[in-house]
Coordinates of C-alpha atoms (C1' of nucleotides) in Angstrom, one line a residue:
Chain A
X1 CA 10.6 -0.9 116.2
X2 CA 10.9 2.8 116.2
X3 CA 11.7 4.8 112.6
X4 CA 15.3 5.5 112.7
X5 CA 16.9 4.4 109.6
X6 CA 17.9 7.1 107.3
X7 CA 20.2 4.7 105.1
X8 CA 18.1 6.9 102.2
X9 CA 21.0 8.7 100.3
X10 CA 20.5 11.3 97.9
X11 CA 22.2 11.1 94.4
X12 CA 25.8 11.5 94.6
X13 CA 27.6 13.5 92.4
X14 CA 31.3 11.2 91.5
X15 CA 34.3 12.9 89.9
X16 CA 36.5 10.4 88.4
X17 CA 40.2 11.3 87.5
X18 CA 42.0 8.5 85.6
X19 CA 44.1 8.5 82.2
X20 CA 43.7 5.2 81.6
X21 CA 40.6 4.4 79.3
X22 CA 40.1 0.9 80.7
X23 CA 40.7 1.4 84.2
X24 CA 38.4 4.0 84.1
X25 CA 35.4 2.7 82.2
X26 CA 35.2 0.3 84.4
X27 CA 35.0 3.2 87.4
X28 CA 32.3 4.7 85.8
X29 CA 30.4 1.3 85.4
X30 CA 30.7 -0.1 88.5
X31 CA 30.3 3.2 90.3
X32 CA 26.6 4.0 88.0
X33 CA 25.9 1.2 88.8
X34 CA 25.7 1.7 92.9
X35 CA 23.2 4.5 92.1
X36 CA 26.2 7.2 91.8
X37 CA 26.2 10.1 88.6
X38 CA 29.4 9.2 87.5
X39 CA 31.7 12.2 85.8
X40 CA 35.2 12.1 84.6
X41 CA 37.9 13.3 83.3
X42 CA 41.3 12.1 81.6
X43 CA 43.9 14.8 82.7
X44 CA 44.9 16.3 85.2
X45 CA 43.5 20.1 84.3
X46 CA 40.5 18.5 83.0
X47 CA 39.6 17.1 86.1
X48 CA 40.7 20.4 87.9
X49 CA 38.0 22.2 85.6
X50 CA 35.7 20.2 85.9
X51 CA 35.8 19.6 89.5
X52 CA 35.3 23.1 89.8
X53 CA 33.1 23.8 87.1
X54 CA 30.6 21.3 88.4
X55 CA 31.2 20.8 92.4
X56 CA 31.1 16.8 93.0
X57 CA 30.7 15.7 96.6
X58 CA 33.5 13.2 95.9
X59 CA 36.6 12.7 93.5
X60 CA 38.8 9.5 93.0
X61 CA 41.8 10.9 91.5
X62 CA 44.6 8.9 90.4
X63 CA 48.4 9.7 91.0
X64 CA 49.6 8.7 88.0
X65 CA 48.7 11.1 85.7
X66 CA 49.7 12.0 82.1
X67 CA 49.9 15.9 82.0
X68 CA 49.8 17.4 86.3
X69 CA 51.0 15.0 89.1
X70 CA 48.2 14.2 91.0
X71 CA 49.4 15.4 94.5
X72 CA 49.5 18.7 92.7
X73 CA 46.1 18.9 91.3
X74 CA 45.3 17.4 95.1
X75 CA 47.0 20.7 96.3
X76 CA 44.8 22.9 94.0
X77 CA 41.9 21.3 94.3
X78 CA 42.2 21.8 98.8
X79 CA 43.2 25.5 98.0
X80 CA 39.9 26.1 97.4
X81 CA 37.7 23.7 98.5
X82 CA 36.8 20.8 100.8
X83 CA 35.5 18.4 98.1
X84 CA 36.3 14.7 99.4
X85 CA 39.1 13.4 97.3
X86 CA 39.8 9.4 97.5
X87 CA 43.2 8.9 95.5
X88 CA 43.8 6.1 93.6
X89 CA 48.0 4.6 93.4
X90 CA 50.0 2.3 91.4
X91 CA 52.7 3.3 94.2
X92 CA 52.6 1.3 97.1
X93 CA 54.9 2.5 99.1
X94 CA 54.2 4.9 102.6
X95 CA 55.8 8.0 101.9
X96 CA 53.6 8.4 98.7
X97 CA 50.9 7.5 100.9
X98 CA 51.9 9.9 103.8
X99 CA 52.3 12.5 101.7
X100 CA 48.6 11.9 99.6
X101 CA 46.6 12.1 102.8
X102 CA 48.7 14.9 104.4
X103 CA 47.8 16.9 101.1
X104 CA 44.4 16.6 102.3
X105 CA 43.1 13.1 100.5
X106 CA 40.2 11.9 102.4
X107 CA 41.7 8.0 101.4
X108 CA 44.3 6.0 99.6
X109 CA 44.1 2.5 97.7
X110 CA 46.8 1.0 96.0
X111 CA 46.0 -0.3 92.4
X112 CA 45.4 -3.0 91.5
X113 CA 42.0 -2.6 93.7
X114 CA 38.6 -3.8 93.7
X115 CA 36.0 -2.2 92.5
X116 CA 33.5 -3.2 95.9
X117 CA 36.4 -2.3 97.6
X118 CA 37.1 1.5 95.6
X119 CA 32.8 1.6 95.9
X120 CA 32.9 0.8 99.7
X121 CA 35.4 3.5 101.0
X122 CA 33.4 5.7 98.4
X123 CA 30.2 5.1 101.1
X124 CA 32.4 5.6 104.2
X125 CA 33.9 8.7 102.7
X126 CA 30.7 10.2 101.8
X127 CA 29.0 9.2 105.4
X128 CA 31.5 10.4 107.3
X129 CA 31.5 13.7 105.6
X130 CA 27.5 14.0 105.0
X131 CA 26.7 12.6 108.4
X132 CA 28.9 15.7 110.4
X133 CA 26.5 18.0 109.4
X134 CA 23.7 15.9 111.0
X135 CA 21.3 17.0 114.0
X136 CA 21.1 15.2 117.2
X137 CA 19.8 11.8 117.8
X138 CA 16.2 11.3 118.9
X139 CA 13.3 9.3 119.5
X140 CA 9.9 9.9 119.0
X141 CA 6.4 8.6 120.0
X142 CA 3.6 10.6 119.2
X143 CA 3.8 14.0 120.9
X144 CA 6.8 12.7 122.7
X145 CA 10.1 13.7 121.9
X146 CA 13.3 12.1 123.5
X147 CA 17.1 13.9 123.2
X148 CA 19.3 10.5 124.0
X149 CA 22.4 12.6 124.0
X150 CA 21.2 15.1 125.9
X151 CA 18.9 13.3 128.2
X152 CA 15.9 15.2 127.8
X153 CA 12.7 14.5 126.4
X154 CA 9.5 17.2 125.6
X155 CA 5.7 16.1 125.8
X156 CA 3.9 18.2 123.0
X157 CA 6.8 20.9 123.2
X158 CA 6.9 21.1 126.9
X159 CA 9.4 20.4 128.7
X160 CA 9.3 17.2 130.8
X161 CA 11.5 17.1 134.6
X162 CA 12.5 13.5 134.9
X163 CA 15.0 11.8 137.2
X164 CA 17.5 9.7 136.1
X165 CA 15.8 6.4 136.4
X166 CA 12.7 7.9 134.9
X167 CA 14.1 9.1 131.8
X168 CA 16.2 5.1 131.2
X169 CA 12.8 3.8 131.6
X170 CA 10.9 6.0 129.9
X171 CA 13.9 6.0 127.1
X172 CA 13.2 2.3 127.2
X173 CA 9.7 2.3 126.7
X174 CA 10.2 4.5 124.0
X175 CA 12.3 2.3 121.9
X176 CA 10.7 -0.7 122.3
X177 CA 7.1 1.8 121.3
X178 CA 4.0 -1.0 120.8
X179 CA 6.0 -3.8 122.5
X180 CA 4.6 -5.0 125.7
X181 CA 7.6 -4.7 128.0
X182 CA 7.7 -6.8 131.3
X183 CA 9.2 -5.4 134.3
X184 CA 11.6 -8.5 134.7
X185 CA 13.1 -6.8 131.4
X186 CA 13.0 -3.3 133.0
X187 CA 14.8 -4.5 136.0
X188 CA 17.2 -5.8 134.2
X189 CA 18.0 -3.2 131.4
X190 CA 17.0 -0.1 133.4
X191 CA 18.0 -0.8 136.3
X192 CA 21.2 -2.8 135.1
X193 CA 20.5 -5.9 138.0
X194 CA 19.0 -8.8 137.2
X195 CA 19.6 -10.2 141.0
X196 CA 18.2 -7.6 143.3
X197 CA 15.1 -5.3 142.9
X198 CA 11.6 -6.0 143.0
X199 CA 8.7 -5.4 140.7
X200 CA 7.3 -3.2 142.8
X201 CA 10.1 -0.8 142.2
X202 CA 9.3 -0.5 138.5
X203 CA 5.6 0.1 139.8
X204 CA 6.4 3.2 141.3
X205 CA 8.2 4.6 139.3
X206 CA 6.0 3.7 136.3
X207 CA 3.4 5.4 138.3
X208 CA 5.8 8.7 138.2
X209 CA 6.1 8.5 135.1
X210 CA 2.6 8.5 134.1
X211 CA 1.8 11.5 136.3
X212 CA 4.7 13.3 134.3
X213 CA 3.1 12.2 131.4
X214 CA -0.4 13.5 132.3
X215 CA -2.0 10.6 132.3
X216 CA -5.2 10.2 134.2
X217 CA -7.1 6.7 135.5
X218 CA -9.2 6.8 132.7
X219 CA -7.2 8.2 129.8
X220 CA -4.6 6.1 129.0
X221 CA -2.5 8.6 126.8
X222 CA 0.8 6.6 126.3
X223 CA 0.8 4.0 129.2
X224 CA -1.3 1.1 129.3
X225 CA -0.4 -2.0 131.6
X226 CA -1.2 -5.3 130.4
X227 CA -2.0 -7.1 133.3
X228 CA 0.2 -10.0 134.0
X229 CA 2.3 -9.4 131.2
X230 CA 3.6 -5.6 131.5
X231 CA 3.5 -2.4 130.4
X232 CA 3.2 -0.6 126.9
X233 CA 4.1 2.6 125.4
X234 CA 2.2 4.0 122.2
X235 CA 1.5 7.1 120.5
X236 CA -2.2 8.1 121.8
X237 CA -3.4 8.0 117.6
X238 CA -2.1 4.6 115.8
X239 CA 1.3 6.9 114.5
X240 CA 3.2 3.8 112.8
Chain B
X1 CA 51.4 14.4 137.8
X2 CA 49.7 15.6 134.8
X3 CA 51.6 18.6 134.0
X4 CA 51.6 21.0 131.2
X5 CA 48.4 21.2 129.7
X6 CA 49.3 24.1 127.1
X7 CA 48.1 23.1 124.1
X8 CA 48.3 25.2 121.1
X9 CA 47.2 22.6 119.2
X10 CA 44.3 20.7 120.8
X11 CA 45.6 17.3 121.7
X12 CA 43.7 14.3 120.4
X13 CA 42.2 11.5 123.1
X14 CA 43.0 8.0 121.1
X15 CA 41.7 4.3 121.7
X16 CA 43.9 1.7 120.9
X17 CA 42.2 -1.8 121.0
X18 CA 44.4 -4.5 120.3
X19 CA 44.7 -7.3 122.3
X20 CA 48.6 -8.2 121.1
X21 CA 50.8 -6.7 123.3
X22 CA 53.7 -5.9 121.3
X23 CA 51.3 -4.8 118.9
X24 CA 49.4 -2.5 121.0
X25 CA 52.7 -1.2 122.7
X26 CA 54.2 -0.2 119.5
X27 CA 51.0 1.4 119.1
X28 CA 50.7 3.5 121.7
X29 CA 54.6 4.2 121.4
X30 CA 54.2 5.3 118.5
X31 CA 50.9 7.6 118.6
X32 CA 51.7 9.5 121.4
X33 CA 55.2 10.0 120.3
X34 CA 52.9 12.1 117.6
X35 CA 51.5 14.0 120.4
X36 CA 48.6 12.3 120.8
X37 CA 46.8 11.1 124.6
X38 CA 46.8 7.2 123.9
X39 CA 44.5 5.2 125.8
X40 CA 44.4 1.5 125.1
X41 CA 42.2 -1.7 126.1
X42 CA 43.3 -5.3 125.2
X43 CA 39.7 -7.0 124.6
X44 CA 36.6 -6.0 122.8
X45 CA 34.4 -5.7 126.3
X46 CA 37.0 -3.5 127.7
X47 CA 37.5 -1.3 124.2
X48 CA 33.9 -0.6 124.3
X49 CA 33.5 0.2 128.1
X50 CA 36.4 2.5 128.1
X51 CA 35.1 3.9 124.4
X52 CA 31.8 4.9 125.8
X53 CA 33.5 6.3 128.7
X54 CA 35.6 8.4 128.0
X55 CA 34.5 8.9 124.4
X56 CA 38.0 9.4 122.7
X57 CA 38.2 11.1 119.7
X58 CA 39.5 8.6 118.1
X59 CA 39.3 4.3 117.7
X60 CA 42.2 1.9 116.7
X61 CA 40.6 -1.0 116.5
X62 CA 41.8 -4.5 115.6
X63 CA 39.1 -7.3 114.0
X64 CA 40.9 -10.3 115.4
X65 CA 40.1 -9.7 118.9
X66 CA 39.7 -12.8 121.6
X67 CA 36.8 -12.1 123.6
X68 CA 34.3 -10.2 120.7
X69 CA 34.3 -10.0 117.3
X70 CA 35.8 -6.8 116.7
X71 CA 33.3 -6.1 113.9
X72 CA 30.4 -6.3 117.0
X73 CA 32.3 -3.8 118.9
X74 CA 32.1 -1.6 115.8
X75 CA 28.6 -2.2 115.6
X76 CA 28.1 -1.6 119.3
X77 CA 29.9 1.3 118.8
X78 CA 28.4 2.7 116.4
X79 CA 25.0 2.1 117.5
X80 CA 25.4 5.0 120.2
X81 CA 28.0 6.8 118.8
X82 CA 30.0 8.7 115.8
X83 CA 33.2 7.9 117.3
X84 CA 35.1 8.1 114.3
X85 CA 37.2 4.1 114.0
X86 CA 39.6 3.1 112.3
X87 CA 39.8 -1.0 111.4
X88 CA 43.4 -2.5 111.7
X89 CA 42.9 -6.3 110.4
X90 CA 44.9 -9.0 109.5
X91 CA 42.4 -10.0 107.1
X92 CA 43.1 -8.7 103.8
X93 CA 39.8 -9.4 101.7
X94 CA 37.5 -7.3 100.1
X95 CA 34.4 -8.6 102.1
X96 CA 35.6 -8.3 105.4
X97 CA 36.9 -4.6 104.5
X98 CA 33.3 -3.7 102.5
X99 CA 32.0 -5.3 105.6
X100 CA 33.6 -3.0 108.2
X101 CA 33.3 0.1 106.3
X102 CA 29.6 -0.5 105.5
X103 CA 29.3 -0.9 109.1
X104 CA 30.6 2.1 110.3
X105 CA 34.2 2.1 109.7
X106 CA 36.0 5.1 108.6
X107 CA 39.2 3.0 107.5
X108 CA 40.7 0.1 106.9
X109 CA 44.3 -0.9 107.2
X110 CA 45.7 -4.3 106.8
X111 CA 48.6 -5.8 109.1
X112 CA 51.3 -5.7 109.0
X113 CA 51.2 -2.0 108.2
X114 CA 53.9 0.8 109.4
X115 CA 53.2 2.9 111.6
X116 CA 53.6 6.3 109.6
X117 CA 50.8 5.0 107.3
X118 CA 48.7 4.3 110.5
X119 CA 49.6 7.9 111.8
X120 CA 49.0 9.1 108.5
X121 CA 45.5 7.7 108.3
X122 CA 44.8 8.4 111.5
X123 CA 45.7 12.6 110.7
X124 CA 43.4 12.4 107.7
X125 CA 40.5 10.7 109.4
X126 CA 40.6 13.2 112.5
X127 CA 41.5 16.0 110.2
X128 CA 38.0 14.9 108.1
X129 CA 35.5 15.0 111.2
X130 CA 37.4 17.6 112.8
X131 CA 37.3 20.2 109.9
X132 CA 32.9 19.2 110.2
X133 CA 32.3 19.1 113.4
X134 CA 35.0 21.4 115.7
X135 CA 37.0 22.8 113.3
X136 CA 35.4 26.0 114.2
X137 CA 37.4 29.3 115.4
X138 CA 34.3 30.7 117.6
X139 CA 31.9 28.6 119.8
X140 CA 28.9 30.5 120.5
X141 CA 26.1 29.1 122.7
X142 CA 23.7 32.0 123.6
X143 CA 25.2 34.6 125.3
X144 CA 28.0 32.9 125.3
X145 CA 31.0 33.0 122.9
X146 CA 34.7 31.5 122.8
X147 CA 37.3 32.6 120.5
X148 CA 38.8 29.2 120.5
X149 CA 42.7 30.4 119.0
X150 CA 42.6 33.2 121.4
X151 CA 41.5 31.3 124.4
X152 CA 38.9 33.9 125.5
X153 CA 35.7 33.9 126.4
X154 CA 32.5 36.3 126.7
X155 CA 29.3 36.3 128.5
X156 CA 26.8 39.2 127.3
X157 CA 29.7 40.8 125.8
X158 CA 31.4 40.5 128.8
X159 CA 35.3 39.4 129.1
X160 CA 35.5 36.4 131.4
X161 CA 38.5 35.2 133.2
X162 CA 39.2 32.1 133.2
X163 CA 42.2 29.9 134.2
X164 CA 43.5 27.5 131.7
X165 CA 41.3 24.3 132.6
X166 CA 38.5 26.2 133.1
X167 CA 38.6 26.9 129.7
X168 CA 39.1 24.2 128.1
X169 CA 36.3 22.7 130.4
X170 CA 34.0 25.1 128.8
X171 CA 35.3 24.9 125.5
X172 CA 34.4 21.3 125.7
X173 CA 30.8 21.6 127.3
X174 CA 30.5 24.3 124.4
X175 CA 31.5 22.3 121.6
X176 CA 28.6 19.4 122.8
X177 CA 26.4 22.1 123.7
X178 CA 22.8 20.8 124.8
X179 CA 24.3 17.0 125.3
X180 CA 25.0 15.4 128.7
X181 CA 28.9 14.7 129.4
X182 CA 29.9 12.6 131.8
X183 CA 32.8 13.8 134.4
X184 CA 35.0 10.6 132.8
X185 CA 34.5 12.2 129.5
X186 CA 35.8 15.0 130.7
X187 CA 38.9 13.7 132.8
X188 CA 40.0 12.4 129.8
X189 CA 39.0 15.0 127.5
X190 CA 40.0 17.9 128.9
X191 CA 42.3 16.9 131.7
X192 CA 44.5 14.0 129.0
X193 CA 44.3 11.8 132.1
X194 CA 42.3 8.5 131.7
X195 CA 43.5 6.2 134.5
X196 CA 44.0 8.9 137.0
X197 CA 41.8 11.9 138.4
X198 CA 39.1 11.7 141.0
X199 CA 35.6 13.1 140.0
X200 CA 35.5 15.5 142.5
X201 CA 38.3 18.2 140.8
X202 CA 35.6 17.9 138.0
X203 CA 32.9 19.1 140.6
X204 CA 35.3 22.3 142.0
X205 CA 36.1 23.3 138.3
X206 CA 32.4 23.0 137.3
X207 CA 31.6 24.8 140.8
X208 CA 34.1 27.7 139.8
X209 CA 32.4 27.9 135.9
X210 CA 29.2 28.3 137.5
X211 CA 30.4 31.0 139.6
X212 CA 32.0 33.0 136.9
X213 CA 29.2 32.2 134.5
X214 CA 26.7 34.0 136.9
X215 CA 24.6 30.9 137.8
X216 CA 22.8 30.7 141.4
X217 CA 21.5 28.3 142.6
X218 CA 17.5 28.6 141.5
X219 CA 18.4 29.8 138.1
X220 CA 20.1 27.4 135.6
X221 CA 20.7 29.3 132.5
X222 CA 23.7 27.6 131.4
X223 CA 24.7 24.5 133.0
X224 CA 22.6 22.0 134.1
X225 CA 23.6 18.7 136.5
X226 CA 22.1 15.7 135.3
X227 CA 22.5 13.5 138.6
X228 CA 24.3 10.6 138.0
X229 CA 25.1 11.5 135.3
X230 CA 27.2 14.2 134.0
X231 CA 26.5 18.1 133.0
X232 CA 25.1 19.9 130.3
X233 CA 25.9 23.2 128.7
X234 CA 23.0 24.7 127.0
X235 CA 21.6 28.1 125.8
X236 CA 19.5 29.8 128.7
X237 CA 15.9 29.8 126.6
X238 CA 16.6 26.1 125.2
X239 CA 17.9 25.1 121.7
X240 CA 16.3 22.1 119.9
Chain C
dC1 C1' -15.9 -14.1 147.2
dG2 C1' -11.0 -14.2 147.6
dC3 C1' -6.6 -13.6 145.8
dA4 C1' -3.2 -11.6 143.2
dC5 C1' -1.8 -7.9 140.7
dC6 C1' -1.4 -3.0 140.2
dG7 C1' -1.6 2.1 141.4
dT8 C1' -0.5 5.5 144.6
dT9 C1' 1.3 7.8 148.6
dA10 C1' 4.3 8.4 152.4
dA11 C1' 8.6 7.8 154.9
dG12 C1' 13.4 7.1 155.4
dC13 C1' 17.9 6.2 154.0
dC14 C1' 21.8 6.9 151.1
dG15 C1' 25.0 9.1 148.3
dC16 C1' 25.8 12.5 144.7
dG17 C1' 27.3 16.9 144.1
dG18 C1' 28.0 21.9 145.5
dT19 C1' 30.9 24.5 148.1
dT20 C1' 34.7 26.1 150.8
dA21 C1' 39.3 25.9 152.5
dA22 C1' 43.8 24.5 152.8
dG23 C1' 48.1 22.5 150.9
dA24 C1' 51.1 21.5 147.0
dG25 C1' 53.0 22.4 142.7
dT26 C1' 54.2 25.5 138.8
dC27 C1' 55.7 29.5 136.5
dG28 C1' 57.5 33.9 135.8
dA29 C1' 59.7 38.1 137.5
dG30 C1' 63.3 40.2 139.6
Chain D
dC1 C1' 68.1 31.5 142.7
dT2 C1' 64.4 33.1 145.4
dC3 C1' 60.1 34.8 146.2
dG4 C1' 55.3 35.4 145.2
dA5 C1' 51.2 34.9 142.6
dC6 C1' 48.3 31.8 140.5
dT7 C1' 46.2 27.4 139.8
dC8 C1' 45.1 22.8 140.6
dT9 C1' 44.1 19.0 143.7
dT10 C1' 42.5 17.0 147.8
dA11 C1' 39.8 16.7 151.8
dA12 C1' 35.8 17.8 154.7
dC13 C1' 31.1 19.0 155.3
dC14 C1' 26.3 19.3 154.4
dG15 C1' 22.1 19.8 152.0
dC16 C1' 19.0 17.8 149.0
dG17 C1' 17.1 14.8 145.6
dG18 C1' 16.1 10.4 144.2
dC19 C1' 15.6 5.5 145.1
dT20 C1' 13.8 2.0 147.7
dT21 C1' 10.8 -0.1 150.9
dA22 C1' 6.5 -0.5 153.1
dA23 C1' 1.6 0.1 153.6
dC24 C1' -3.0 0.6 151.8
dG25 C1' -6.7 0.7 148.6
dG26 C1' -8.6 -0.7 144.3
dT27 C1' -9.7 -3.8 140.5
dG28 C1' -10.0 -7.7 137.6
dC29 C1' -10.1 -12.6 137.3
dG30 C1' -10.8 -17.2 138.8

DNA sequence: CGCACCGTTAAGCCGCGGTTAAGAGTCGAG
DNA sequence: CTCGACTCTTAACCGCGGCTTAACGGTGCG
């Protein structure tokens, strides 16, 4: 398996607007409870001045509120930032809807909801809007550095000129780092044929590949072949 | 055939996956009578095929599908892409929505729904990755920078003239600078045409780009062919 | 000692993609 | 309404890069 999870979220900062006391206890529980710091706010301008006072990355506002509408304090709040806004409706009906997330809300669920269900669009909200900021997939063994998007890979900062084939398989490899891979396998995810093809193909290009890689007869880098069985790609020091 | 392509706003590439065909019909009624390019696939295989493909911006898709689960196509999806999805179910429990938003889904509507709210979800969601990732008014990429409102385009400092596809072909290698897009990505992306269009128009434009961008033949700076594969826009010393 | 597996190199074929040119369609100006 | 400029599409051609196949030598294992 090759380190790619990065499920690790930092500390989320929650803005809850909601005049009702019980209704929005019960936010704040549920929501502290999923590892969020939970703030909030009981009108309308409180939740304005707060909001701005103390930047959340995400706000469930409710419509229905006492002093300020809540489409309006949805309006000043998108004057003058982008903070994620998730409203939260006693009015189920569309054009209340329309209008919310044509105002700039982020999502809309009618009351009476869930909390798992108010603490799941929460995530989605704050992944969707966290993770456009985020680099460029990649994979990486060792000195070995593969661009999935972009096709390109980098052997200790250099540059590595690989065809088409070479780069699936090494991509392969790469993925399945410390597995022993057999070439029936590489025929048939590489090279996309389980029918045609011969081992023999794989060989070759394998044998590309490890000239690309600078690997010599005697210094197995990256590559080593387990007779009988297939080949193997590792980082040259045990890297977990 | 294809027609106008003057967008002042830039037209949105949509997947509808839905394997009901009055459903799916009203759908893509519906959406592009909103102005969107509506593309549409009536099983999960086909959905995700034409999804990676011509990477829409965009994914309607339905859980109830007959072939896959849709839940595995948004998995599938998701595990090589941020295509942005939006879940339209007929299940209206909290687990199966916690479930599809905690895999990826950036909404969750329930049937029957109207299709204002789908519209309107469907704005809000776009309007939430776009305003992240493209929402930008300038694309710069070395030497190279594109007012995006003003459809113009400089190279050193230097005006370049371009017709209107050429343009918006750039725009679109510019705005997924140092990735590799494929020329299907880019019949539907920048010419609003899935079903139709021969690769080979892609070639001529790219062959015209190349010529105005200064490139020879033994000196890449900007575009590079991956063979087989599609093209890739990057800065001249490269980008990480 | 022989066989099977593997690495490497060489050779040939195939098709992608770059380029150019010509024809069709579109739009605006007069 | 007509003409002309511009742009996009389609077709034809060709070079070149990559993939496959074949041949040969080496090496480990039975």
């Amino acid at each position: 398996m090759v380190g790619q999870a990065d499920t690790v979220v930092p500390v989320t900062h929650l803005l809850v607007i909601e005049d009702d006391d019980r209704i929005r206890t019960l936010l704040i529980r549920s929501l502290r409870d999923r590892g969020h710091a939970v703030d909030s706010a009981a009108t309308g301008m409180e939740g304005l001045n707060r909001a701005l006072e103390t930047r959340p990355d995400l706000v469930v506002l409710d419509l229905g509120l006492p002093d300020v509408d809540g489409t309006q304090v949805l309006a000043m709040l998108r004057a003058v930032s982008e903070i994620p806004v998730i409203i939260a409706s006693a009015r189920d009906d569309d054009p209340s809807l329309v209008a919310a997330l044509d105002a700039g809300a982020d999502d809309y669920v009618v009351k009476p909801y869930t909390t798992t269900q108010l603490e799941a669009r929460v995530r989605a909200v704050l992944r969707r809007t966290r993770s456009a900021h985020g680099g460029r997939e990649q994979v990486v063994v060792g000195g070995l550095t593969i661009d999935v998007r972009g096709r390109r890979a980098t052997l200790d900062g250099n540059q590595l000129d690989l065809s088409p084939r070479e780069f699936d398989l090494l991509l392969h490899l790469a993925e399945h780092a410390g597995d022993v891979v057999t070439k029936k396998e590489l025929l048939t995810q590489v090279w996309q044929q389980p029918w045609g093809g011969s081992d023999k193909t794989v060989d070759v290009h394998l044998s590309w590949l490890r000239r690309k890689l600078g690997e010599t007869a005697d210094s197995p880098r990256y590559l080593t072949t387990v007779r009988g069985v297939g080949v193997r790609l590792t980082a040259p020091d045990g890297i977990g």
